[in-house]
Tab-separated table of C-alpha atoms and ligand atoms in Angstrom:
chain	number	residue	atom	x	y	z
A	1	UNK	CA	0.000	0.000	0.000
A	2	UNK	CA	1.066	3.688	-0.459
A	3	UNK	CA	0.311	7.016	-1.837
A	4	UNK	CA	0.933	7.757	-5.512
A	5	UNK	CA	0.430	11.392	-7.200
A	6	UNK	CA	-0.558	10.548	-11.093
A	7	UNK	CA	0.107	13.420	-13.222
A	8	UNK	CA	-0.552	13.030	-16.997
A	9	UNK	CA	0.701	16.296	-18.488
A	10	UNK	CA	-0.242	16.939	-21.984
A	11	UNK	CA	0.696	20.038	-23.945
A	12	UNK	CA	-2.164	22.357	-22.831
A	13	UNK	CA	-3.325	20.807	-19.279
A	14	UNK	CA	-2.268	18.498	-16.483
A	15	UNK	CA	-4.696	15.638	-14.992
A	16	UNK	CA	-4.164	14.431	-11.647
A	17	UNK	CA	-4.964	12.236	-9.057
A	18	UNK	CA	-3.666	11.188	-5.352
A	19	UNK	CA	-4.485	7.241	-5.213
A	20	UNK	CA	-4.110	6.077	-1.981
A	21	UNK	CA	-4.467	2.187	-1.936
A	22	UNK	CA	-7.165	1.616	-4.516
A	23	UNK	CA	-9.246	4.417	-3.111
A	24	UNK	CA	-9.065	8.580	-4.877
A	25	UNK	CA	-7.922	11.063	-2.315
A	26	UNK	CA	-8.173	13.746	-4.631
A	27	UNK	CA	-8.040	14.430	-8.198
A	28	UNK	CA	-8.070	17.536	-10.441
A	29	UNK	CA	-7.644	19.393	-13.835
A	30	UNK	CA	-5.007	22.637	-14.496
A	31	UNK	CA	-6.900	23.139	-18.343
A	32	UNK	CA	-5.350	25.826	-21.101
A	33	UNK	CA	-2.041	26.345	-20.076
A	34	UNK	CA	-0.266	29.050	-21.802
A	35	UNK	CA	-3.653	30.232	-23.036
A	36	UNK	CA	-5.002	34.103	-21.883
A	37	UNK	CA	-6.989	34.011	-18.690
A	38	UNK	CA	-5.669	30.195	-17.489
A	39	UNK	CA	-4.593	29.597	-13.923
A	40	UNK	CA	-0.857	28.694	-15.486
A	41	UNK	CA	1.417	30.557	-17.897
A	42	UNK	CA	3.264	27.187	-18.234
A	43	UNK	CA	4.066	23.310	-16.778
A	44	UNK	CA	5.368	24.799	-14.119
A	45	UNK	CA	2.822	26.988	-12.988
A	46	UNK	CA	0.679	24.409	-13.787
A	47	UNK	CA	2.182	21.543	-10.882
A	48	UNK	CA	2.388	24.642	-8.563
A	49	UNK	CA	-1.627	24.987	-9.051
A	50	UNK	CA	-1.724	21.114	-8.872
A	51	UNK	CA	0.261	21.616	-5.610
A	52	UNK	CA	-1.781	24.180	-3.913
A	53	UNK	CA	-5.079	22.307	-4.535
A	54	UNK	CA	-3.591	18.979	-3.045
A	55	UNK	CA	-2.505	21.080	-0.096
A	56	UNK	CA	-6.092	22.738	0.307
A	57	UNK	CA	-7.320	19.113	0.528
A	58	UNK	CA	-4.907	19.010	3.411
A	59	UNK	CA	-2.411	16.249	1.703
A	60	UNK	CA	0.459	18.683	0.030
A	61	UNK	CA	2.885	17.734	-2.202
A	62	UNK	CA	5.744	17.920	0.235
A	63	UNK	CA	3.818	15.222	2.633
A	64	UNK	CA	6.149	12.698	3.975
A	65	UNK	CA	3.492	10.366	3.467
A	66	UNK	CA	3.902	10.561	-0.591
A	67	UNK	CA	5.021	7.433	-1.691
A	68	UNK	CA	6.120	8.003	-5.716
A	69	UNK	CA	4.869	10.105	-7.966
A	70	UNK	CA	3.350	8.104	-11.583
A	71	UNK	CA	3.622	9.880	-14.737
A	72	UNK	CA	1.865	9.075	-17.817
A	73	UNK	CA	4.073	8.749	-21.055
A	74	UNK	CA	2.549	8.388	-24.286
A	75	UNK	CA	5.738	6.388	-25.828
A	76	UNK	CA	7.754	4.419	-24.746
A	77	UNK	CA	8.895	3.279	-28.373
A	78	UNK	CA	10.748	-0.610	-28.593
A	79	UNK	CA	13.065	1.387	-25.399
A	80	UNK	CA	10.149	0.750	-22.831
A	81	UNK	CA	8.346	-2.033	-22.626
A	82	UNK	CA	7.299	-1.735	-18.939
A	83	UNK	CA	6.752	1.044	-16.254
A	84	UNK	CA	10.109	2.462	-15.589
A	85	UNK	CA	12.022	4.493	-12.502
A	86	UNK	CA	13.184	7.750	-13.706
A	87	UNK	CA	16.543	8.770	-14.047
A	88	UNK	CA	18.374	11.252	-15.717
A	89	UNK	CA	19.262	8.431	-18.274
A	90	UNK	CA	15.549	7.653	-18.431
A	91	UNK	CA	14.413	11.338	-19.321
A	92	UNK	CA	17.002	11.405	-22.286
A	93	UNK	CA	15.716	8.615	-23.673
A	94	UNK	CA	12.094	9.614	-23.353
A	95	UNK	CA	13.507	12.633	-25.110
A	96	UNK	CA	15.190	10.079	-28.339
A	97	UNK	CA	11.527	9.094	-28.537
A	98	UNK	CA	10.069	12.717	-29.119
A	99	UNK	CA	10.061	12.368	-32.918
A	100	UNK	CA	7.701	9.532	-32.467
A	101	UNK	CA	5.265	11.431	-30.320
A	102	UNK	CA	5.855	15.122	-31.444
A	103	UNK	CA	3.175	16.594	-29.305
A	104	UNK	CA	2.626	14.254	-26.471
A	105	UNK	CA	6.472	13.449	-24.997
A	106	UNK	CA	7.503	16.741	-24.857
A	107	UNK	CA	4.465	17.662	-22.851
A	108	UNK	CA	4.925	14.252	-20.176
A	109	UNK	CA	8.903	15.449	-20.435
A	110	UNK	CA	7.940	18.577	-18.791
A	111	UNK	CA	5.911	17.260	-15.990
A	112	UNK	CA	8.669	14.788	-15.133
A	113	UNK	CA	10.898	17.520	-15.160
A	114	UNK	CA	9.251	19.827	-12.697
A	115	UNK	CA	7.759	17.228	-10.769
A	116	UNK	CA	11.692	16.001	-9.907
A	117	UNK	CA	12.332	19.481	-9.166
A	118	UNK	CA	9.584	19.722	-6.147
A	119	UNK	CA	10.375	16.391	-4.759
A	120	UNK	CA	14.156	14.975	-5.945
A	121	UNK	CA	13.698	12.713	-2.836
A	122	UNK	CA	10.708	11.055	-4.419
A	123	UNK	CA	10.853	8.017	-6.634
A	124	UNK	CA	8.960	8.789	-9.580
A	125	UNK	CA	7.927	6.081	-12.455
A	126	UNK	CA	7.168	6.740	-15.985
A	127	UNK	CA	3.855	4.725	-17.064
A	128	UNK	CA	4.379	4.141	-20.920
A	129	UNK	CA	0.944	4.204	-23.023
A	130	UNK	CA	2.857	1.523	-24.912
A	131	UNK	CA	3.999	-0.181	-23.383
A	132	UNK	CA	1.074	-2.972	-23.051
A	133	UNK	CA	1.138	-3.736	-26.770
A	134	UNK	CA	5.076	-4.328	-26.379
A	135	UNK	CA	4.283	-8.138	-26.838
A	136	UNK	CA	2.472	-8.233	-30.131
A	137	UNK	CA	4.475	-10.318	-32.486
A	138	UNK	CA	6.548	-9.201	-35.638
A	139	UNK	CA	3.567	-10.418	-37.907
A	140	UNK	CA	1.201	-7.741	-36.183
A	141	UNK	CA	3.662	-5.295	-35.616
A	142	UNK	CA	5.111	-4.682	-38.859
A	143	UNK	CA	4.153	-2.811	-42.078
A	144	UNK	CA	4.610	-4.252	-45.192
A	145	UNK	CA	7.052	-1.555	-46.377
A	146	UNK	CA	10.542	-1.458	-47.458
A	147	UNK	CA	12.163	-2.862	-44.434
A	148	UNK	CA	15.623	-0.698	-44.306
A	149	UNK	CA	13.549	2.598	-44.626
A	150	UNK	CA	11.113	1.160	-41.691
A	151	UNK	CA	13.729	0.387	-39.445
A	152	UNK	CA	15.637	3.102	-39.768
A	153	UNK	CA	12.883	5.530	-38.702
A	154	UNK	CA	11.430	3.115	-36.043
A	155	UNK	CA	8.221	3.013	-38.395
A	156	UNK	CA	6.225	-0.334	-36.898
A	157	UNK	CA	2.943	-0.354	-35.211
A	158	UNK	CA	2.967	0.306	-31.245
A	159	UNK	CA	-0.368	0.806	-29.967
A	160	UNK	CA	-1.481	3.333	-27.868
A	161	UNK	CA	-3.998	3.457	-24.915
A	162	UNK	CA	-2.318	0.683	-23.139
A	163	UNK	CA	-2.388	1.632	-19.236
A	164	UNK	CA	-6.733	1.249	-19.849
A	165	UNK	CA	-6.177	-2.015	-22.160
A	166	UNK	CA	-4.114	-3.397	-19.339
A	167	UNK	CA	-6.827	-2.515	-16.664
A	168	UNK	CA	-9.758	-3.413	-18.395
A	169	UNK	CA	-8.145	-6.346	-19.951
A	170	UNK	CA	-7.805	-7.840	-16.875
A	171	UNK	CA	-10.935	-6.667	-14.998
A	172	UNK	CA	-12.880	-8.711	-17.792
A	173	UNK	CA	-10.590	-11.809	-17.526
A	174	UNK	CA	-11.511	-11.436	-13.675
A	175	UNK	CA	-15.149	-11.154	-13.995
A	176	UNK	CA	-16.014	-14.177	-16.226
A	177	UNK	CA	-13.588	-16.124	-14.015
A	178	UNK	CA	-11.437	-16.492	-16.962
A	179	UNK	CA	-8.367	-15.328	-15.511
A	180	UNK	CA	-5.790	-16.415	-18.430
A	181	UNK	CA	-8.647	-16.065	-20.839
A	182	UNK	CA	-8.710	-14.825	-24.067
A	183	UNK	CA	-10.018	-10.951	-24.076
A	184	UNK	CA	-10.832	-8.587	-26.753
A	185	UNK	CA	-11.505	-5.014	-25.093
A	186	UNK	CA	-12.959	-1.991	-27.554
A	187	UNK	CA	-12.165	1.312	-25.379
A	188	UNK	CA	-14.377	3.812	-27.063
A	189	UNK	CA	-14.215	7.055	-25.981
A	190	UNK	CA	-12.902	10.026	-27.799
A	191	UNK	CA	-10.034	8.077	-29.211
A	192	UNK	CA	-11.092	4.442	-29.582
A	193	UNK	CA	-9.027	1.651	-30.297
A	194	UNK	CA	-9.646	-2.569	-29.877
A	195	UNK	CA	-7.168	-4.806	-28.628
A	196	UNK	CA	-7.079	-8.648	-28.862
A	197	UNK	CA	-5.415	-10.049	-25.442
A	198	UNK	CA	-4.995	-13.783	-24.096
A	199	UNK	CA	-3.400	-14.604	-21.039
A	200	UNK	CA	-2.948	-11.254	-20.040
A	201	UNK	CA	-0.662	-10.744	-23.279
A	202	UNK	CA	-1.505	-8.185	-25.797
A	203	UNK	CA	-1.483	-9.905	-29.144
A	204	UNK	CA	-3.246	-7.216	-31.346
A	205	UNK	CA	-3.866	-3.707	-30.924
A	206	UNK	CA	-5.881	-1.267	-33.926
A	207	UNK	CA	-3.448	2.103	-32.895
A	208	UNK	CA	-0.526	1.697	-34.992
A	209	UNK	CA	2.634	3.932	-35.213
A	210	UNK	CA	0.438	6.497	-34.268
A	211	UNK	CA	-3.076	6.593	-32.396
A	212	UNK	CA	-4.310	7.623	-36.054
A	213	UNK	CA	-4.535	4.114	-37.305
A	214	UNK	CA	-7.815	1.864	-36.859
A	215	UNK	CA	-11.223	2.776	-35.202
A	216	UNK	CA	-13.416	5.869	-36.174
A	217	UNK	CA	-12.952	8.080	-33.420
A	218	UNK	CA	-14.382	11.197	-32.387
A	219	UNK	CA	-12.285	13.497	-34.799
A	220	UNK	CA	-9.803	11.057	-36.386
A	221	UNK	CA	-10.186	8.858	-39.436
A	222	UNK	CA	-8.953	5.437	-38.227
A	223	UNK	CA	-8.159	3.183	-40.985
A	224	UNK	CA	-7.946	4.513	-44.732
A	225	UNK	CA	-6.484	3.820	-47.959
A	226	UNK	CA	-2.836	5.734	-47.293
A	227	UNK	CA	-2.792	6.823	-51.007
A	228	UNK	CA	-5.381	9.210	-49.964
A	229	UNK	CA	-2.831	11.028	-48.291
A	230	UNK	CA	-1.019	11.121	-51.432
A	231	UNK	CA	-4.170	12.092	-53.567
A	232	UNK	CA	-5.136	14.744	-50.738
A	233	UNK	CA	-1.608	16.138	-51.730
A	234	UNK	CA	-0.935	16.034	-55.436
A	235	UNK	CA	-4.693	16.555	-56.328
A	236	UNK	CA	-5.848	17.872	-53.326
A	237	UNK	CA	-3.210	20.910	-53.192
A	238	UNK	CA	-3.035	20.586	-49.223
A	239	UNK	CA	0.176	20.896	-47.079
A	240	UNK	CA	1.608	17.881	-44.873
A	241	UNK	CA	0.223	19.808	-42.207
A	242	UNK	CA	-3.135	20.326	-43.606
A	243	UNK	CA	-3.670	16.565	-43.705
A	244	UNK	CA	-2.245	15.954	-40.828
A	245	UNK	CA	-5.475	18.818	-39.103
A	246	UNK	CA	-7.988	16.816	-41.541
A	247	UNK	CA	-7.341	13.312	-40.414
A	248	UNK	CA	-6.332	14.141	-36.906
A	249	UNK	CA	-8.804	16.807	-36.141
A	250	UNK	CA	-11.269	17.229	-39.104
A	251	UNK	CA	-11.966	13.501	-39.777
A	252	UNK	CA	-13.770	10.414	-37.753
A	253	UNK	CA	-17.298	11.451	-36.056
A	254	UNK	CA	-17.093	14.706	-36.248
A	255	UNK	CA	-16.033	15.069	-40.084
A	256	UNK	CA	-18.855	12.909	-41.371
A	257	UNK	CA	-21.782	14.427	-39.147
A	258	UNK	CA	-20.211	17.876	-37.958
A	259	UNK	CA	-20.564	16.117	-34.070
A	260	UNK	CA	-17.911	14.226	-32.173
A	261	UNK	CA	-19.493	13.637	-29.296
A	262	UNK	CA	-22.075	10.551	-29.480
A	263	UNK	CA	-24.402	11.709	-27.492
A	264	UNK	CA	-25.059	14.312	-30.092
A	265	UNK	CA	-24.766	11.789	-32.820
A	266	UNK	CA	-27.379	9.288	-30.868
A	267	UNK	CA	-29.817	12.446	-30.852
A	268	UNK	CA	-29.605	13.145	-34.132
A	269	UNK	CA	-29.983	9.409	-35.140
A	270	UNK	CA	-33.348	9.741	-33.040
A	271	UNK	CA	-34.154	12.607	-35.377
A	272	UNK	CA	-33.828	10.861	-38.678
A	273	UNK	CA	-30.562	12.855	-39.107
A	274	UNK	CA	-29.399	11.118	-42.092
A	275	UNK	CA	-25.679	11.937	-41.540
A	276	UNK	CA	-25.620	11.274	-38.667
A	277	UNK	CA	-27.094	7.796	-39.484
A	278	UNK	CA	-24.119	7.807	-42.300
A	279	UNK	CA	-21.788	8.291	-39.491
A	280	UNK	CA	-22.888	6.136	-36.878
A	281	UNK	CA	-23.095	3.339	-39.452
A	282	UNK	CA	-19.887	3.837	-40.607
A	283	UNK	CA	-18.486	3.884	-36.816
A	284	UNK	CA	-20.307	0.653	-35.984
A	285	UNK	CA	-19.526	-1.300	-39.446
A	286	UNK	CA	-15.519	-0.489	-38.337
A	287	UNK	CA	-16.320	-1.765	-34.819
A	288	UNK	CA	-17.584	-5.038	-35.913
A	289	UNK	CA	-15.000	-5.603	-38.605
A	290	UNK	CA	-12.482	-5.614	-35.608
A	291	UNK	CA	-14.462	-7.823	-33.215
A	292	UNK	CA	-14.818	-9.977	-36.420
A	293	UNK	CA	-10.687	-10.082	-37.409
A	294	UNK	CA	-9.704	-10.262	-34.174
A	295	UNK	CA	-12.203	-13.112	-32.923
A	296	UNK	CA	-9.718	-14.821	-35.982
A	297	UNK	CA	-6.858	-13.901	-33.973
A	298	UNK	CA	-7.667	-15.152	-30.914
A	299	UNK	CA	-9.228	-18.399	-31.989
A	300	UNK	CA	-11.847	-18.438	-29.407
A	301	UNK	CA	-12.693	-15.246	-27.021
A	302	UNK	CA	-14.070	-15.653	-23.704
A	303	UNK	CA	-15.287	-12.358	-23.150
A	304	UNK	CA	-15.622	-8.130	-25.105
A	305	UNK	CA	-15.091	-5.937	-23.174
A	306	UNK	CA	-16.641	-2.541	-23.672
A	307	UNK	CA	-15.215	0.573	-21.941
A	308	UNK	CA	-14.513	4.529	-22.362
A	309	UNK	CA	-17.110	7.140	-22.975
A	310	UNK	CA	-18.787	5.971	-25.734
A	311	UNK	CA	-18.391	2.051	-24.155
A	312	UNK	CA	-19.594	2.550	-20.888
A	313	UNK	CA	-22.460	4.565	-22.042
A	314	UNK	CA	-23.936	3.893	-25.306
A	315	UNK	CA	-26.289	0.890	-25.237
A	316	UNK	CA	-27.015	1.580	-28.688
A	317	UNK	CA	-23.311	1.397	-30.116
A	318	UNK	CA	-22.695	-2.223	-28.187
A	319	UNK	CA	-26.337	-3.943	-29.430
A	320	UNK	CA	-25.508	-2.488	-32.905
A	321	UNK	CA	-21.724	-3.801	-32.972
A	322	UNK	CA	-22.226	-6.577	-32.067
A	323	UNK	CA	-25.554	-7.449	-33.851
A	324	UNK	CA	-26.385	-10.798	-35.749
A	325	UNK	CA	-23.025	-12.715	-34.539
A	326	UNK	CA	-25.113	-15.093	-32.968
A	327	UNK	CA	-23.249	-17.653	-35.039
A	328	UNK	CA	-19.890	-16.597	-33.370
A	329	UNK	CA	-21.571	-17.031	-29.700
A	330	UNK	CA	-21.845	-13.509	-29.492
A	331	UNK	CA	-25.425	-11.909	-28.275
A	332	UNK	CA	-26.408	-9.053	-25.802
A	333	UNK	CA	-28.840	-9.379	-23.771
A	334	UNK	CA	-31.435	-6.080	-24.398
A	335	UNK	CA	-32.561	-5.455	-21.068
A	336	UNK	CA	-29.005	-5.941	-19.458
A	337	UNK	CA	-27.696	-4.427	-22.135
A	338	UNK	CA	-29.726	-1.027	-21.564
A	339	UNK	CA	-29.121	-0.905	-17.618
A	340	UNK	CA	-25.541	-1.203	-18.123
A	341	UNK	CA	-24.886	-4.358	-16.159
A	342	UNK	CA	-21.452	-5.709	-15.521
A	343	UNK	CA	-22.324	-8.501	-17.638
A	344	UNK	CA	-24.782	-7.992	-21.054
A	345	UNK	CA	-24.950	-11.149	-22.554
A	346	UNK	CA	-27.470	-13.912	-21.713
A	347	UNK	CA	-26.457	-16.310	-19.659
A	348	UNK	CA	-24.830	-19.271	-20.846
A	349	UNK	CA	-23.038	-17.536	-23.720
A	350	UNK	CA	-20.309	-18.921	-25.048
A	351	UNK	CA	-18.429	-15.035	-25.904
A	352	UNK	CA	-19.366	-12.944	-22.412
A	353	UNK	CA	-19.943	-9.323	-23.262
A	354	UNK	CA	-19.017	-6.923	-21.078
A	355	UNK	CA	-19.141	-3.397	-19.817
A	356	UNK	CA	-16.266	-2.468	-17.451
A	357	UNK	CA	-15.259	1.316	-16.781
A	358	UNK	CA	-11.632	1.743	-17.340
A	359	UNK	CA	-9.236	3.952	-14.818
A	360	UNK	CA	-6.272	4.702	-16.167
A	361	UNK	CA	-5.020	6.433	-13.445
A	362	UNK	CA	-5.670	3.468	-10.749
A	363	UNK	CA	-3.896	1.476	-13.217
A	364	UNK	CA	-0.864	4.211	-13.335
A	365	UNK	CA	-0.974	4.087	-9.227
A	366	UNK	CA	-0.869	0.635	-8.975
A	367	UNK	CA	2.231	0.295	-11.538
A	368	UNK	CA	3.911	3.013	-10.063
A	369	UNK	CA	3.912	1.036	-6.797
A	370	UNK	CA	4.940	-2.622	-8.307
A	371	UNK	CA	7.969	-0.824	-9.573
A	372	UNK	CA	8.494	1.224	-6.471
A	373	UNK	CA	8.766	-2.203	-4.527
A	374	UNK	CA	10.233	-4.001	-7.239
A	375	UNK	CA	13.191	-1.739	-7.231
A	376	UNK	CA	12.962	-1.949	-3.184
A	377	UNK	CA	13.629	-5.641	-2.966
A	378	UNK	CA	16.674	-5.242	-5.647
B	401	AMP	P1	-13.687	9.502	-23.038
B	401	AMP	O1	-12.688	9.994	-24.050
B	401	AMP	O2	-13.502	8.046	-22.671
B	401	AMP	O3	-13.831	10.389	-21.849
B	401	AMP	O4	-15.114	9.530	-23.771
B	401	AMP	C1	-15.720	10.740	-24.117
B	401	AMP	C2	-16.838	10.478	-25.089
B	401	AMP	O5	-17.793	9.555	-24.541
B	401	AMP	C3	-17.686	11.709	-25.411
B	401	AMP	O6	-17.099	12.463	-26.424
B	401	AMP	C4	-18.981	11.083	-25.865
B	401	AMP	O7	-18.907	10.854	-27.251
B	401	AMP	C5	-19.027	9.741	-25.186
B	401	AMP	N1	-20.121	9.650	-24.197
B	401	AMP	C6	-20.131	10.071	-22.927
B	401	AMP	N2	-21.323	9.823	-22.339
B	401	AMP	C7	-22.098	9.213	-23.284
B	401	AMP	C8	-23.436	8.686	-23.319
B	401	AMP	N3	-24.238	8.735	-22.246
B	401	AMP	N4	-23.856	8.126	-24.469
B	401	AMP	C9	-23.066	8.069	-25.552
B	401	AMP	N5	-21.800	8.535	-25.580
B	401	AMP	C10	-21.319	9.093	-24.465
C-alpha cells in the first residue's frame, strides 16, 4: 500500500490524481495552459496549481506520506516495454523518442521535469501508453514496407492506450472467471481503439505507429487507404500539415456528421438525421470488422469488453456492434444491455460481453507502486 500522485501532463493541461491504496484522495484538472486568462502561464505553474489544490485538501505535495509520484508517457517506443524508474538516463531517452510522439512526450517530459524538481527525494515512475502492446508479435507489428527505410525511422505499429487495455483487460478476464482467458476489449471514448489479449498478453492492438490508425474516433479517421494522403496532396493541393489537421482533427465522427461527441450523434440518429445515421453506421460497421478479425486472432474469445465514454455509455453502439453474430456465440442481452450491467450477454453464452469502466489512473498508481517495490527488494 502507499500514496501515488498521477500526473498526466499533456501540452495544454495536467490531470491528476492522489491514489491512496485503490481508493481517490483527490483528483483535479489545471486546463489551457499558456492560453489568456488560465490559472498557469506554463508546466510549471501548472504543478504549482496542482500543488496548492492537493494542499487545500490538506495532503500537500511535500507530505512525507507521498510514496512516488506516476507519470503518464505516451511512448515508450521498442526502449520501454514496462513502467520504468526515472533517471536522468531515463528522461534522455524519453527525449530520443520525441520524434515519435511530437506533441505528447515533450508535454509528459515537462511534468517529469518539474515534478523532480519539487520532490528529488521522491521516486517517480514513468507509465508508458505503450507499453502494453510491447508483446504483439513481428507479424502484427510490422508494415509491409521497405524494411531498411522502416527500421531506420522506427516506423512499426505500437499501440497506444495501453495503461486502460491493461486494466480493463484484466478486470474482464476477472469477472467471467477467466483469468488467463482470451479478451478482446474496444475502449471507445474520444479516441477508440480494440485490442485482442490472451493470457494477459496483448497480441493485437488497432493504434498503430500512431493513435491515427484503426477505429473511427471522435475526430480522427482510423483506418484509410494511405494513397489518400497522397491524392489529398498532389490533387488535393493541401500541405503535410493540412492533412495531418484533416485526419487528426477534421476527420472520424465529427467530419462525417459535424458532431464528435455521441451523445449528439445518438440524438440526431433519433431525429432521422441522415448523416448522422451515415456516421454512426460507418463507426459501428468499423467496430464489428475488428471484433470480427480479431475473434480470428484469438481463436476463441471468452469475453468483449466494452469501456470509455462511448463504451460505458452507449447501449445503442454495443447492441448495434455486435448485432447478428449469434453464429460466433456472441449476443447481448437487451434489457441488461440497456441498464448497463457488468455482464450484457445472456447467460450461458459462449463469448461474455461486457461493460467495465476503465481507470487509467488506478492502473498508473498501482504500476507506479509494483515498480516502487520491485526496485525496493533489488
Ligand atoms: P472519453 O474519451 O472516454 O472520456 O469519452 C468521451 C466520449 O464519450 C464523449 O465524447 C462522448 O462521445 C461519449 N459519451 C459520454 N457519455 C455518453 C453517453 N451517455 N452516451 C453516448 N456517448 C457518451
Amino acid at each position: 500500500m502507499g500514496r501515488v500522485l498521477v500526473l498526466n501532463t499533456g501540452s495544454s493541461s495536467v490531470k491528476y490524481r492522489l491514489v491512496d491504496g485503490d481508493r481517490r484522495r483527490a483528483s483535479g484538472m489545471v486546463e489551457r495552459i499558456g492560453e489568456p486568462g488560465s490559472a498557469a502561464a506554463g508546466h510549471e505553474e501548472a504543478l504549482k496549481v496542482v500543488a496548492a489544490e492537493l494542499a487545500a485538501g490538506g495532503f500537500g505535495l511535500d507530505s512525507p506520506e507521498l510514496t512516488a509520484i506516476g507519470h503518464r508517457v505516451v511512448h515508450g517506443g521498442t526502449t520501454f516495454t514496462e513502467p520504468t524508474l526515472i533517471t536522468e538516463e531515463v528522461v534522455r531517452k524519453i527525449e530520443e523518442l520525441v520524434p515519435l510522439a511530437p506533441l505528447h512526450n515533450p508535454a509528459n517530459l515537462a511534468g517529469i521535469e518539474v515534478a523532480r524538481r519539487l520532490r528529488p527525494d521522491l521516486p517517480q515512475v514513468a507509465v508508458f501508453d505503450t507499453a502494453f502492446h510491447a508483446t504483439i508479435s513481428p507479424a502484427a507489428a510490422t508494415y509491409a514496407i521497405d524494411r531498411e527505410t522502416a527500421e531506420r525511422l522506427r516506423i512499426r505499429r505500437y499501440g497506444f492506450h495501453g495503461t486502460s487495455h491493461a486494466y480493463v483487460s484484466r478486470e474482464a478476464a476477472l469477472a467471467v472467471g477467466r483469468p488467463l482467458g482470451n479478451v478482446i476489449v474496444l475502449h471507445l471514448g474520444n479516441g477508440a481503439s480494440a485490442s485482442a489479449v490472451s493470457a494477459g498478453r496483448c497480441v493485437e492492438t488497432s493504434m498503430g505507429m500512431t493513435p491515427l490508425e484503426g477505429l473511427v474516433m471522435g475526430t480522427r479517421s482510423g483506418d484509410l487507404d494511405p494513397a489518400v494522403v497522397l491524392y489529398l496532396g498532389r490533387t488535393g493541393g493541401m500541405s503535410l500539415d493540412e492533412i495531418d489537421t484533416l485526419l487528426n482533427r477534421r476527420s472520424g465522427m465529427f467530419g462525417l456528421c459535424g458532431d464528435n461527441d455521441m451523445r449528439a450523434v445518438q440524438e440526431r440518429l433519433a431525429a432521422g438525421d441522415a448523416d448522422a445515421e451515415l456516421a454512426f453506421s460507418v463507426y459501428c460497421h468499423r467496430l464489428r470488422k475488428y471484433v470480427g478479425a480479431y475473434y480470428a486472432v484469438l481463436g476463441t474469445v471468452d469475453v468483449i469488453a466494452f469501456t470509455g465514454g462511448v463504451g460505458e455509455n452507449s447501449p445503442l453502439v454495443r447492441r448495434t456492434a455486435l448485432a447478428g453474430l449469434e453464429a460466433l456465440g456472441i449476443a447481448v442481452d437487451p434489457a441488461r444491455n440497456e441498464r448497463g450491467e457488468r455482464l450484457i450477454s445472456p447467460d450461458g453464452s459462449v463469448v461474455k460481453v461486457a461493460v467495465i469502466p476503465t481507470d487509467e489512473e488506478l492502473e498508473i498508481a498501482q504500476q507506479t507502486l509494483a515498480v516502487i517495490s520491485r526496485t525496493n527488494r533489488q
